[in-house]
Coordinates of C-alpha atoms and ligand atoms in Angstrom, one line a residue:
M1 CA 0.0 0.1 -0.2
S2 CA 1.5 3.3 -0.7
R3 CA 1.9 6.0 1.8
A4 CA -0.4 7.9 0.1
L5 CA -2.9 6.1 0.3
V6 CA -2.5 5.1 4.1
H7 CA -2.5 8.4 4.4
L8 CA -6.5 9.1 2.3
L9 CA -7.6 6.0 4.3
G10 CA -6.3 8.2 7.8
V11 CA -8.0 10.9 6.7
L12 CA -11.3 9.4 5.7
W13 CA -11.3 6.9 9.2
L14 CA -10.8 10.2 11.1
C15 CA -13.4 11.8 8.5
C16 CA -15.8 9.1 9.1
W17 CA -15.1 9.2 12.9
L18 CA -15.1 12.6 13.7
A19 CA -18.7 13.0 12.1
S20 CA -19.9 10.3 13.8
T21 CA -18.8 11.5 17.4
G22 CA -20.6 15.7 15.7
E23 CA -23.7 13.5 15.3
S24 CA -23.6 11.8 19.2
Q25 CA -22.8 15.4 20.2
I26 CA -25.9 16.8 18.5
E27 CA -27.8 13.5 18.6
Y28 CA -31.3 14.5 17.8
L29 CA -33.6 14.2 20.7
R30 CA -37.5 14.5 19.9
Y31 CA -38.3 15.6 23.4
K32 CA -36.5 18.4 22.8
D33 CA -37.9 19.7 19.3
P34 CA -39.9 22.1 19.7
K35 CA -41.9 21.0 16.2
Q36 CA -42.8 17.7 17.3
P37 CA -46.8 17.3 19.3
V38 CA -46.8 17.7 22.5
P39 CA -47.7 13.8 23.7
T40 CA -44.7 12.6 21.3
R41 CA -42.7 14.9 23.0
V42 CA -43.9 13.4 26.5
R43 CA -43.5 10.3 25.0
D44 CA -40.2 10.4 23.9
L45 CA -38.7 11.8 27.9
M46 CA -40.4 9.4 29.0
S47 CA -38.5 6.5 27.8
R48 CA -35.9 7.9 28.7
M49 CA -36.4 8.4 32.1
T50 CA -34.7 6.4 35.2
L51 CA -37.5 5.3 38.0
E52 CA -34.7 8.3 39.8
E53 CA -35.2 11.0 37.3
K54 CA -39.4 10.0 36.8
I55 CA -39.7 10.0 41.2
G56 CA -37.4 13.9 41.3
Q57 CA -40.4 15.2 39.0
M58 CA -42.8 14.8 41.5
V59 CA -41.2 16.5 44.2
Q60 CA -41.2 19.9 44.8
I61 CA -39.1 21.5 47.7
D62 CA -39.0 24.9 49.7
R63 CA -35.9 27.0 48.4
S64 CA -34.5 27.7 52.0
V65 CA -33.6 23.5 50.7
A66 CA -32.7 23.9 47.3
N67 CA -29.1 25.1 45.3
A68 CA -28.5 24.3 41.8
N69 CA -26.5 21.4 42.8
V70 CA -29.9 19.6 45.0
M71 CA -32.2 20.6 41.8
K72 CA -29.3 18.8 39.2
T73 CA -28.9 15.6 41.4
S74 CA -31.9 14.5 42.7
F75 CA -33.5 15.0 39.5
I76 CA -35.9 18.2 41.4
G77 CA -39.2 18.6 39.5
S78 CA -40.5 21.9 41.2
V79 CA -39.6 23.9 44.0
L80 CA -41.8 26.3 45.9
S81 CA -41.9 29.2 48.2
G82 CA -43.7 29.2 51.0
G83 CA -45.2 31.5 53.0
G84 CA -42.3 34.3 54.0
S85 CA -40.0 32.0 51.8
E86 CA -38.2 35.2 50.5
P87 CA -33.7 34.6 49.0
L88 CA -33.3 38.0 51.5
P89 CA -35.1 40.4 53.5
R90 CA -36.4 42.6 51.1
A91 CA -35.3 41.4 48.1
T92 CA -35.3 43.6 45.0
A93 CA -37.3 41.2 41.7
E94 CA -33.5 41.4 40.8
D95 CA -33.2 38.9 43.3
W96 CA -36.0 36.8 42.8
V97 CA -35.2 36.3 39.3
N98 CA -31.4 35.7 39.7
M99 CA -32.4 32.9 42.7
I100 CA -34.7 31.2 40.2
N101 CA -32.6 31.2 37.7
D102 CA -29.9 29.3 39.3
F103 CA -31.9 26.3 40.7
Q104 CA -33.1 26.2 36.9
K105 CA -29.7 26.0 35.8
G106 CA -28.9 23.4 38.2
A107 CA -31.9 21.4 37.3
L108 CA -31.2 22.2 33.0
E109 CA -27.4 20.6 34.1
S110 CA -29.0 17.2 35.2
R111 CA -29.1 14.4 32.7
L112 CA -31.9 14.6 30.5
G113 CA -32.1 18.8 31.4
I114 CA -35.7 19.3 32.6
P115 CA -36.8 22.1 33.6
M116 CA -38.2 23.0 37.0
I117 CA -41.3 25.2 37.9
Y118 CA -41.4 27.4 40.7
G119 CA -44.4 28.0 42.9
I120 CA -45.5 30.7 45.2
D121 CA -47.3 29.7 48.2
A122 CA -49.5 32.8 47.7
V123 CA -53.3 34.0 48.7
H124 CA -53.3 37.7 47.4
G125 CA -50.9 39.0 44.9
H126 CA -47.0 38.3 44.9
N127 CA -47.2 38.6 48.1
N128 CA -43.8 37.0 49.6
V129 CA -42.4 40.1 48.2
Y130 CA -41.2 43.3 49.2
N131 CA -42.8 46.1 46.9
A132 CA -45.9 43.7 45.3
T133 CA -48.9 45.1 45.1
I134 CA -51.3 43.4 47.9
F135 CA -55.4 43.0 47.0
P136 CA -58.4 41.2 48.3
H137 CA -59.0 38.5 44.9
N138 CA -57.2 34.6 44.8
V139 CA -54.6 33.8 42.6
G140 CA -55.7 30.7 41.1
L141 CA -52.3 28.9 41.2
G142 CA -51.2 26.4 38.2
C143 CA -53.7 25.0 37.7
T144 CA -53.9 25.5 33.9
R145 CA -56.6 23.3 32.0
Q146 CA -54.2 20.1 32.3
G147 CA -52.3 21.2 35.7
F148 CA -51.4 18.2 37.8
V149 CA -53.1 17.0 41.7
I150 CA -49.8 19.0 44.0
S151 CA -50.0 18.4 48.2
D152 CA -50.3 20.9 50.2
W153 CA -47.0 21.7 52.4
Q154 CA -46.4 19.0 54.7
G155 CA -50.3 18.1 54.1
I156 CA -49.3 13.8 53.5
D157 CA -47.4 14.4 56.9
R158 CA -51.1 14.5 58.0
L159 CA -52.5 11.6 57.1
T160 CA -51.6 10.1 60.6
S161 CA -52.0 11.1 63.6
P162 CA -49.7 12.2 65.3
P163 CA -48.1 13.7 61.4
S164 CA -46.1 11.6 60.0
S165 CA -45.9 9.1 62.7
N166 CA -45.6 6.3 60.0
Y167 CA -44.4 8.8 56.5
T168 CA -44.2 5.3 54.2
Y169 CA -47.9 5.1 54.6
S170 CA -48.1 8.5 54.0
V171 CA -46.4 8.7 50.7
Q172 CA -48.2 5.3 49.4
A173 CA -51.9 6.5 50.6
S174 CA -51.7 10.2 48.9
I175 CA -49.6 8.9 45.1
E176 CA -52.3 5.4 45.1
A177 CA -55.1 8.5 45.4
G178 CA -54.3 10.5 42.3
V179 CA -51.3 12.9 44.3
D180 CA -48.4 13.8 41.4
M181 CA -46.6 16.3 43.2
V182 CA -45.9 16.1 46.7
M183 CA -44.4 19.7 48.7
V184 CA -42.8 17.9 51.1
P185 CA -41.2 20.3 51.8
F186 CA -38.4 19.2 53.6
E187 CA -36.8 16.6 54.2
Y188 CA -37.0 15.1 50.7
G189 CA -34.9 13.1 51.0
K190 CA -36.8 10.5 53.0
F191 CA -39.9 11.1 50.5
I192 CA -37.7 9.6 47.5
Q193 CA -36.2 6.5 49.4
D194 CA -39.6 5.4 50.5
L195 CA -41.9 6.1 46.9
T196 CA -38.4 4.1 45.5
L197 CA -38.8 0.9 47.5
L198 CA -42.9 1.3 47.4
V199 CA -42.1 0.8 43.6
K200 CA -39.2 -1.7 43.7
S201 CA -41.3 -3.6 46.2
N202 CA -44.3 -3.2 43.6
I203 CA -46.8 -2.1 45.8
I204 CA -47.0 0.7 44.1
P205 CA -47.3 0.4 40.7
M206 CA -45.0 1.8 37.7
E207 CA -47.9 3.1 35.4
R208 CA -49.2 5.2 37.9
I209 CA -45.5 6.8 38.6
D210 CA -45.6 7.3 34.6
D211 CA -49.0 8.8 35.0
A212 CA -48.0 11.1 37.9
V213 CA -45.4 11.8 36.0
E214 CA -46.9 12.2 32.3
R215 CA -48.9 14.7 33.8
I216 CA -46.3 17.2 35.4
L217 CA -44.3 16.8 32.1
L218 CA -47.5 17.9 29.6
V219 CA -47.5 21.5 31.9
K220 CA -44.2 22.1 32.0
F221 CA -44.3 21.7 28.3
T222 CA -47.8 23.7 27.2
M223 CA -45.9 25.9 29.4
G224 CA -43.5 26.3 26.9
L225 CA -40.6 25.7 29.9
F226 CA -38.0 23.5 27.8
E227 CA -37.9 26.4 25.1
N228 CA -38.1 29.3 27.9
P229 CA -36.6 28.3 30.8
L230 CA -35.1 31.0 32.0
A231 CA -36.7 34.1 34.1
D232 CA -35.1 37.2 32.2
T233 CA -34.8 41.0 33.6
S234 CA -36.8 43.1 32.2
L235 CA -40.4 43.0 33.6
V236 CA -39.1 43.9 36.8
N237 CA -40.3 47.4 36.7
E238 CA -43.7 45.7 36.5
L239 CA -43.7 44.5 40.1
G240 CA -45.6 47.0 42.0
S241 CA -46.3 48.9 39.1
Q242 CA -49.0 52.2 38.8
E243 CA -51.3 50.1 36.4
H244 CA -51.0 47.1 38.8
R245 CA -51.9 49.3 42.2
D246 CA -54.8 51.2 40.2
L247 CA -55.7 47.4 38.9
A248 CA -55.5 46.9 43.2
R249 CA -57.5 50.5 44.2
E250 CA -60.5 49.4 41.9
A251 CA -60.4 45.4 43.4
V252 CA -60.8 47.3 46.5
R253 CA -63.4 49.6 46.1
K254 CA -65.7 46.9 44.9
S255 CA -65.2 44.7 47.2
L256 CA -66.4 46.8 50.4
V257 CA -69.2 46.2 51.4
L258 CA -71.2 48.9 53.0
L259 CA -73.9 47.4 55.9
K260 CA -75.4 50.7 57.3
N261 CA -75.6 54.2 56.0
G262 CA -76.9 56.4 58.4
K263 CA -79.3 55.9 61.9
N264 CA -82.2 55.8 58.9
E265 CA -83.1 55.7 55.5
S266 CA -82.9 60.4 55.6
A267 CA -79.4 60.6 57.3
S268 CA -77.9 58.9 55.6
L269 CA -73.8 60.1 56.7
L270 CA -71.6 58.2 52.9
P271 CA -70.3 60.0 50.9
L272 CA -68.5 62.0 53.6
P273 CA -68.1 65.4 52.5
K274 CA -63.9 66.5 51.8
K275 CA -64.3 69.9 52.5
V276 CA -64.9 70.3 56.3
P277 CA -62.5 72.1 59.5
K278 CA -61.5 69.2 61.0
I279 CA -62.1 65.4 61.4
L280 CA -60.6 62.7 63.2
V281 CA -59.4 59.5 62.2
A282 CA -59.2 56.9 65.4
G283 CA -58.4 53.2 65.4
S284 CA -55.9 50.6 65.3
H285 CA -56.2 49.9 61.6
A286 CA -56.3 53.1 60.2
D287 CA -52.5 53.8 60.2
N288 CA -51.2 49.9 59.9
L289 CA -50.4 48.4 56.6
G290 CA -50.1 45.5 58.2
Y291 CA -52.5 45.3 59.3
Q292 CA -54.5 46.1 56.1
C293 CA -53.1 43.5 54.2
G294 CA -53.1 40.4 56.6
G295 CA -51.6 37.3 56.9
W296 CA -50.2 35.9 54.1
T297 CA -48.3 39.4 53.7
I298 CA -44.3 38.9 53.6
K299 CA -43.9 37.1 56.4
W300 CA -46.8 33.4 56.9
Q301 CA -48.7 35.0 60.3
G302 CA -48.5 39.2 58.3
F303 CA -46.8 41.4 60.1
S304 CA -47.6 45.3 62.1
G305 CA -46.6 48.2 60.6
N306 CA -45.5 50.2 57.7
S307 CA -41.9 49.4 57.3
D308 CA -41.9 46.0 55.6
T309 CA -43.9 46.7 52.4
R310 CA -44.8 49.6 50.3
G311 CA -48.5 50.6 49.8
T312 CA -51.2 53.1 51.3
T313 CA -52.1 53.1 54.8
I314 CA -56.2 54.4 55.0
L315 CA -54.9 57.4 57.3
N316 CA -53.0 58.7 54.4
A317 CA -55.1 57.9 51.4
I318 CA -57.8 60.3 53.6
K319 CA -55.0 62.6 54.0
S320 CA -54.4 63.0 50.4
A321 CA -58.4 62.8 49.1
V322 CA -59.5 65.8 51.9
D323 CA -59.8 69.1 50.9
T324 CA -55.9 70.6 51.9
S325 CA -57.8 72.8 53.9
T326 CA -59.2 69.7 56.1
E327 CA -57.4 69.1 59.0
V328 CA -56.5 65.6 59.5
V329 CA -55.8 64.4 63.5
F330 CA -55.3 60.6 64.4
R331 CA -55.4 58.8 67.5
D332 CA -54.9 54.9 67.6
N333 CA -56.7 54.7 70.7
P334 CA -58.9 58.4 71.7
D335 CA -59.8 58.7 74.4
N336 CA -63.7 60.4 75.0
E337 CA -62.9 63.7 77.1
F338 CA -60.0 64.4 73.0
V339 CA -63.0 63.6 70.9
K340 CA -65.4 66.3 73.3
S341 CA -63.1 68.8 73.6
N342 CA -62.6 69.0 69.6
N343 CA -64.8 70.2 67.1
F344 CA -64.6 67.4 64.9
E345 CA -66.8 67.5 61.9
Y346 CA -67.1 63.5 61.4
A347 CA -64.7 60.7 62.1
I348 CA -63.4 57.8 60.8
V349 CA -63.1 55.1 62.8
V350 CA -60.9 52.0 61.5
V351 CA -60.5 48.8 63.5
G352 CA -61.0 45.1 63.6
E353 CA -58.5 41.6 63.7
P354 CA -54.3 41.5 63.7
P355 CA -53.0 39.6 61.1
Y356 CA -53.1 35.5 61.3
A357 CA -52.8 33.1 58.5
E358 CA -54.8 29.1 59.4
T359 CA -54.4 27.6 62.7
A360 CA -52.5 31.0 64.6
G361 CA -56.4 32.7 63.5
D362 CA -58.6 29.5 64.9
S363 CA -60.9 32.0 66.9
T364 CA -64.0 30.8 68.8
T365 CA -64.5 34.3 70.2
L366 CA -64.2 36.4 67.0
T367 CA -64.0 39.5 68.9
M368 CA -62.2 42.5 67.4
M369 CA -58.3 43.1 68.3
E370 CA -58.4 45.3 71.8
S371 CA -58.5 49.1 71.9
G372 CA -61.6 48.1 69.0
P373 CA -64.7 48.8 71.4
N374 CA -63.4 51.4 73.8
V375 CA -62.3 53.7 70.6
I376 CA -65.6 52.9 69.1
N377 CA -67.4 53.9 72.5
N378 CA -65.2 56.6 73.0
V379 CA -65.8 57.9 69.6
C380 CA -69.6 56.8 67.8
G381 CA -72.2 58.6 70.3
T382 CA -69.9 62.1 70.8
V383 CA -69.1 62.8 67.0
K384 CA -70.9 61.4 63.7
C385 CA -68.9 57.9 63.2
V386 CA -68.2 55.4 60.0
V387 CA -66.6 52.3 61.7
V388 CA -64.4 50.6 58.8
I389 CA -63.7 47.3 59.8
I390 CA -60.4 45.4 58.8
S391 CA -61.1 41.0 59.2
G392 CA -60.8 38.0 57.3
R393 CA -64.3 37.0 58.0
P394 CA -67.6 38.4 60.2
I395 CA -66.5 39.5 63.8
V396 CA -69.1 40.2 66.6
I397 CA -69.6 43.6 65.9
E398 CA -74.0 43.5 67.3
P399 CA -73.3 44.7 70.5
Y400 CA -71.8 48.3 68.8
I401 CA -73.9 48.7 65.6
S402 CA -76.6 51.1 67.2
S403 CA -74.2 54.0 68.5
I404 CA -72.6 53.5 64.6
D405 CA -73.5 55.7 62.1
A406 CA -72.2 53.7 59.4
L407 CA -70.3 50.6 58.7
V408 CA -68.2 49.4 55.9
A409 CA -66.7 45.3 56.0
A410 CA -63.3 45.7 54.3
W411 CA -62.2 42.8 54.6
L412 CA -58.4 42.7 54.1
P413 CA -57.9 45.5 51.4
G414 CA -54.2 44.8 51.2
T415 CA -51.6 48.0 49.6
E416 CA -54.0 50.7 48.1
G417 CA -55.8 52.2 51.4
Q418 CA -56.9 54.2 48.3
G419 CA -59.8 52.0 47.0
M420 CA -61.0 52.5 50.9
T421 CA -61.5 56.7 50.2
D422 CA -62.4 56.0 46.4
V423 CA -66.3 55.2 47.8
L424 CA -66.1 56.6 51.6
F425 CA -65.6 60.4 50.2
G426 CA -67.8 60.2 46.6
D427 CA -65.6 59.6 43.9
Y428 CA -67.4 56.1 43.7
G429 CA -70.6 54.6 44.8
F430 CA -70.4 51.2 47.3
T431 CA -71.2 48.1 44.8
G432 CA -70.2 44.9 47.5
K433 CA -72.2 42.5 48.2
L434 CA -71.8 39.9 51.5
A435 CA -70.4 36.8 50.2
R436 CA -70.3 34.8 53.8
T437 CA -73.5 35.9 56.9
W438 CA -72.7 38.0 59.1
F439 CA -73.7 37.1 62.1
K440 CA -75.1 37.9 65.7
S441 CA -73.0 36.4 68.3
V442 CA -71.0 33.6 67.8
D443 CA -73.9 31.1 69.7
Q444 CA -75.2 31.0 66.6
L445 CA -72.1 29.2 64.0
P446 CA -72.1 27.5 62.7
M447 CA -75.1 29.5 60.6
N448 CA -74.9 29.2 56.5
V449 CA -78.4 31.1 54.7
G450 CA -81.1 27.9 54.0
D451 CA -80.0 27.1 57.6
P452 CA -83.5 27.1 60.2
H453 CA -82.2 28.8 63.3
Y454 CA -80.9 31.6 60.0
D455 CA -81.2 35.0 61.8
P456 CA -78.5 36.4 60.7
L457 CA -77.2 40.0 61.9
F458 CA -76.9 40.5 58.1
P459 CA -78.0 38.1 55.7
F460 CA -75.3 36.7 52.7
G461 CA -75.7 38.6 49.6
F462 CA -76.1 42.0 52.0
G463 CA -74.7 45.2 50.7
L464 CA -76.0 48.9 50.8
T465 CA -75.4 51.1 47.2
T466 CA -74.4 54.3 47.3
E467 CA -73.6 57.0 44.0
S468 CA -70.7 58.8 43.8
V469 CA -70.8 62.2 43.8
K470 CA -71.0 62.4 40.3
D471 CA -74.1 60.8 39.6
L472 CA -75.7 61.9 42.3
V473 CA -75.5 65.5 40.7
A474 CA -75.8 64.5 37.5
R475 CA -78.6 63.2 38.9
S476 CA -79.9 66.2 40.4
T477 CA -79.4 68.5 37.8
S478 CA -81.6 65.6 35.6
A479 CA -84.6 65.6 37.8
A480 CA -84.5 69.8 38.4
V481 CA -84.6 70.2 34.3
G482 CA -87.4 67.4 34.1
A483 CA -89.1 69.5 37.0
R484 CA -89.0 72.8 34.7
A485 CA -90.1 70.6 31.7
C486 CA -93.0 69.0 33.7
I487 CA -93.8 72.8 34.8
F488 CA -93.3 74.2 31.8
T489 CA -95.6 71.2 30.3
I490 CA -98.8 71.7 33.2
I491 CA -98.5 75.8 31.7
V492 CA -98.8 75.1 28.4
T493 CA -101.9 72.5 28.5
L494 CA -103.1 74.8 31.1
I495 CA -103.0 78.5 28.5
I496 CA -104.5 76.2 26.0
S497 CA -107.3 74.5 28.2
L498 CA -108.3 77.9 28.3
Y499 CA -108.5 78.9 24.5
L500 CA -110.5 75.3 23.8
P501 CA -114.0 76.2 23.6
G502 CA -115.6 74.8 26.7
Ligands
NAG1 C1 -46.4 1.9 58.3 O1 -47.8 1.6 57.0 C2 -47.2 0.4 55.8 C3 -48.6 0.9 54.8 O2 -48.1 2.0 53.7 C4 -47.4 -0.7 56.9 O3 -47.3 -1.9 56.3 C5 -46.5 -0.7 58.2 O4 -47.0 -1.8 58.7 C6 -46.9 0.4 58.8 N1 -45.6 0.5 59.8 C7 -46.6 0.8 61.6 C8 -44.8 1.3 62.6 O5 -47.6 0.9 61.7
NAG2 C1 -40.8 49.8 44.2 O1 -41.8 49.2 42.3 C2 -42.0 50.4 41.6 C3 -42.0 50.5 40.7 O2 -42.0 49.7 39.8 C4 -40.0 51.1 41.5 O3 -40.4 52.2 40.9 C5 -40.4 51.3 43.6 O4 -38.6 51.5 42.5 C6 -39.6 50.4 44.0 N1 -39.0 50.6 45.0 C7 -38.4 49.7 45.8 C8 -38.0 50.0 47.0 O5 -38.1 48.9 45.3
NAG3 C1 -83.3 59.8 61.5 O1 -82.0 60.0 61.9 C2 -82.0 61.9 62.1 C3 -80.3 62.1 63.0 O2 -80.0 61.0 63.9 C4 -82.7 62.3 63.4 O3 -82.5 63.7 63.2 C5 -84.7 62.3 63.1 O4 -85.1 62.6 63.4 C6 -84.8 60.7 62.1 N1 -86.2 60.6 61.4 C7 -86.6 59.5 62.1 C8 -87.4 59.5 60.6 O5 -86.4 58.8 62.3

């Protein structure tokens, strides 16, 4: 063989080798091809997955135990922020994006590069995030039409009493019942170990695992997560933006329920005049953003005060709503002498419950937070008062109702206090209705519409309405015009009738 031929063969061999290696490096992976239909991509990916990788998809862990390496080596399918689980105190939107992208990069470095889903444990707005808008609205969490079933925080632990006394049982019972992803959220090693054993010993059939993983992957593919796994920072300025705050403010004014307006129908107190010499704002909840937002805000059980997030307290909303000549005096707990010795035109009393979530908020008395009853007693009766109740549920109000001129159930209005003043001062009318029955006393409870003993203070669906000042003016103007037209018609009719042959 000539040296030239040997050389040529050598080159050919090298070319073939390079081509084959190159091919395996860019091996066509059907599940990564966005042009393939989603079911095909799911099937292809499933066929490549080991049991360990499949079980990993069924695990959701809290961010406090997550890092890029855990994501990669345990094949974790999802991470969440439980209530108050933030990357650092007062984290910015960039801090959040960077943290989530770091976990995601770990997931993408796993053998098959399956992206994770990030979850936020939230009940109103992006409630873990400093500077986010908090508003009275429940967000639908992760429920696409092709959703999967996820358990709640340590939920499967509670299938036994005491909780987690037989974790293997908890894992078996929940997965067999159809839970696809488990919000573990801390001891994921134990969960993975137990589920693996249950499958290997044929207690949980492989079909159930495949069914769960298929549903999870279907959501990930449908969301476009394989094509766009990383969050970008281009939207960080949307957080707490004016547009969001305006929407939240609208939600506040539409959710407020007016329960009483004046001692009788001819003496309505609302809407309040903006231009008067002096008004009193009183109560524990008038200048407290934390109370206004309730539980599940920044911290699991919420907070007290004005520094843990940004927004407008009801007091500040009042100050900016009234005429510049109106003096606004604030006392959280004024005594009766103080109220008597000032010439207040009217008082706005804001009282209610402290923030709470779940177990910590359980109550058998449903009373308002202390000094609330005192403030109502010291203010109402001496000066015309509107009482605003900040609470997550109906609370005891019946003993005070006769001394109160106007009463508003504000629920937990969140960060946008101006939604309150929009309706108090008549820029908008009240429209909200009770979504719950308001009881007279706790010994009536439970009491719901249709119950034989139904005897509420305010029935389900109740809510007085007011007109905005603008509409009132328009109506009285058109009424005046109408009255003038009517008088004119009568006069013309009289004149004509005088001249008619009789
Ligand atoms: C725990 O539950 C499993 C069933 O999932 C059962 O076989 C086992 O006996 C239980 N262990 C104890 C200590 O009760
Ligand atoms: C809060 O959000 C607004 C709107 O995006 C932004 O202008 C402001 O700088 C943010 N403030 C803080 C302290 O993050
Ligand atoms: C309605 O209430 C006002 C103020 O309390 C009172 O002056 C008036 O007499 C009441 N009218 C009726 C019809 O009860």
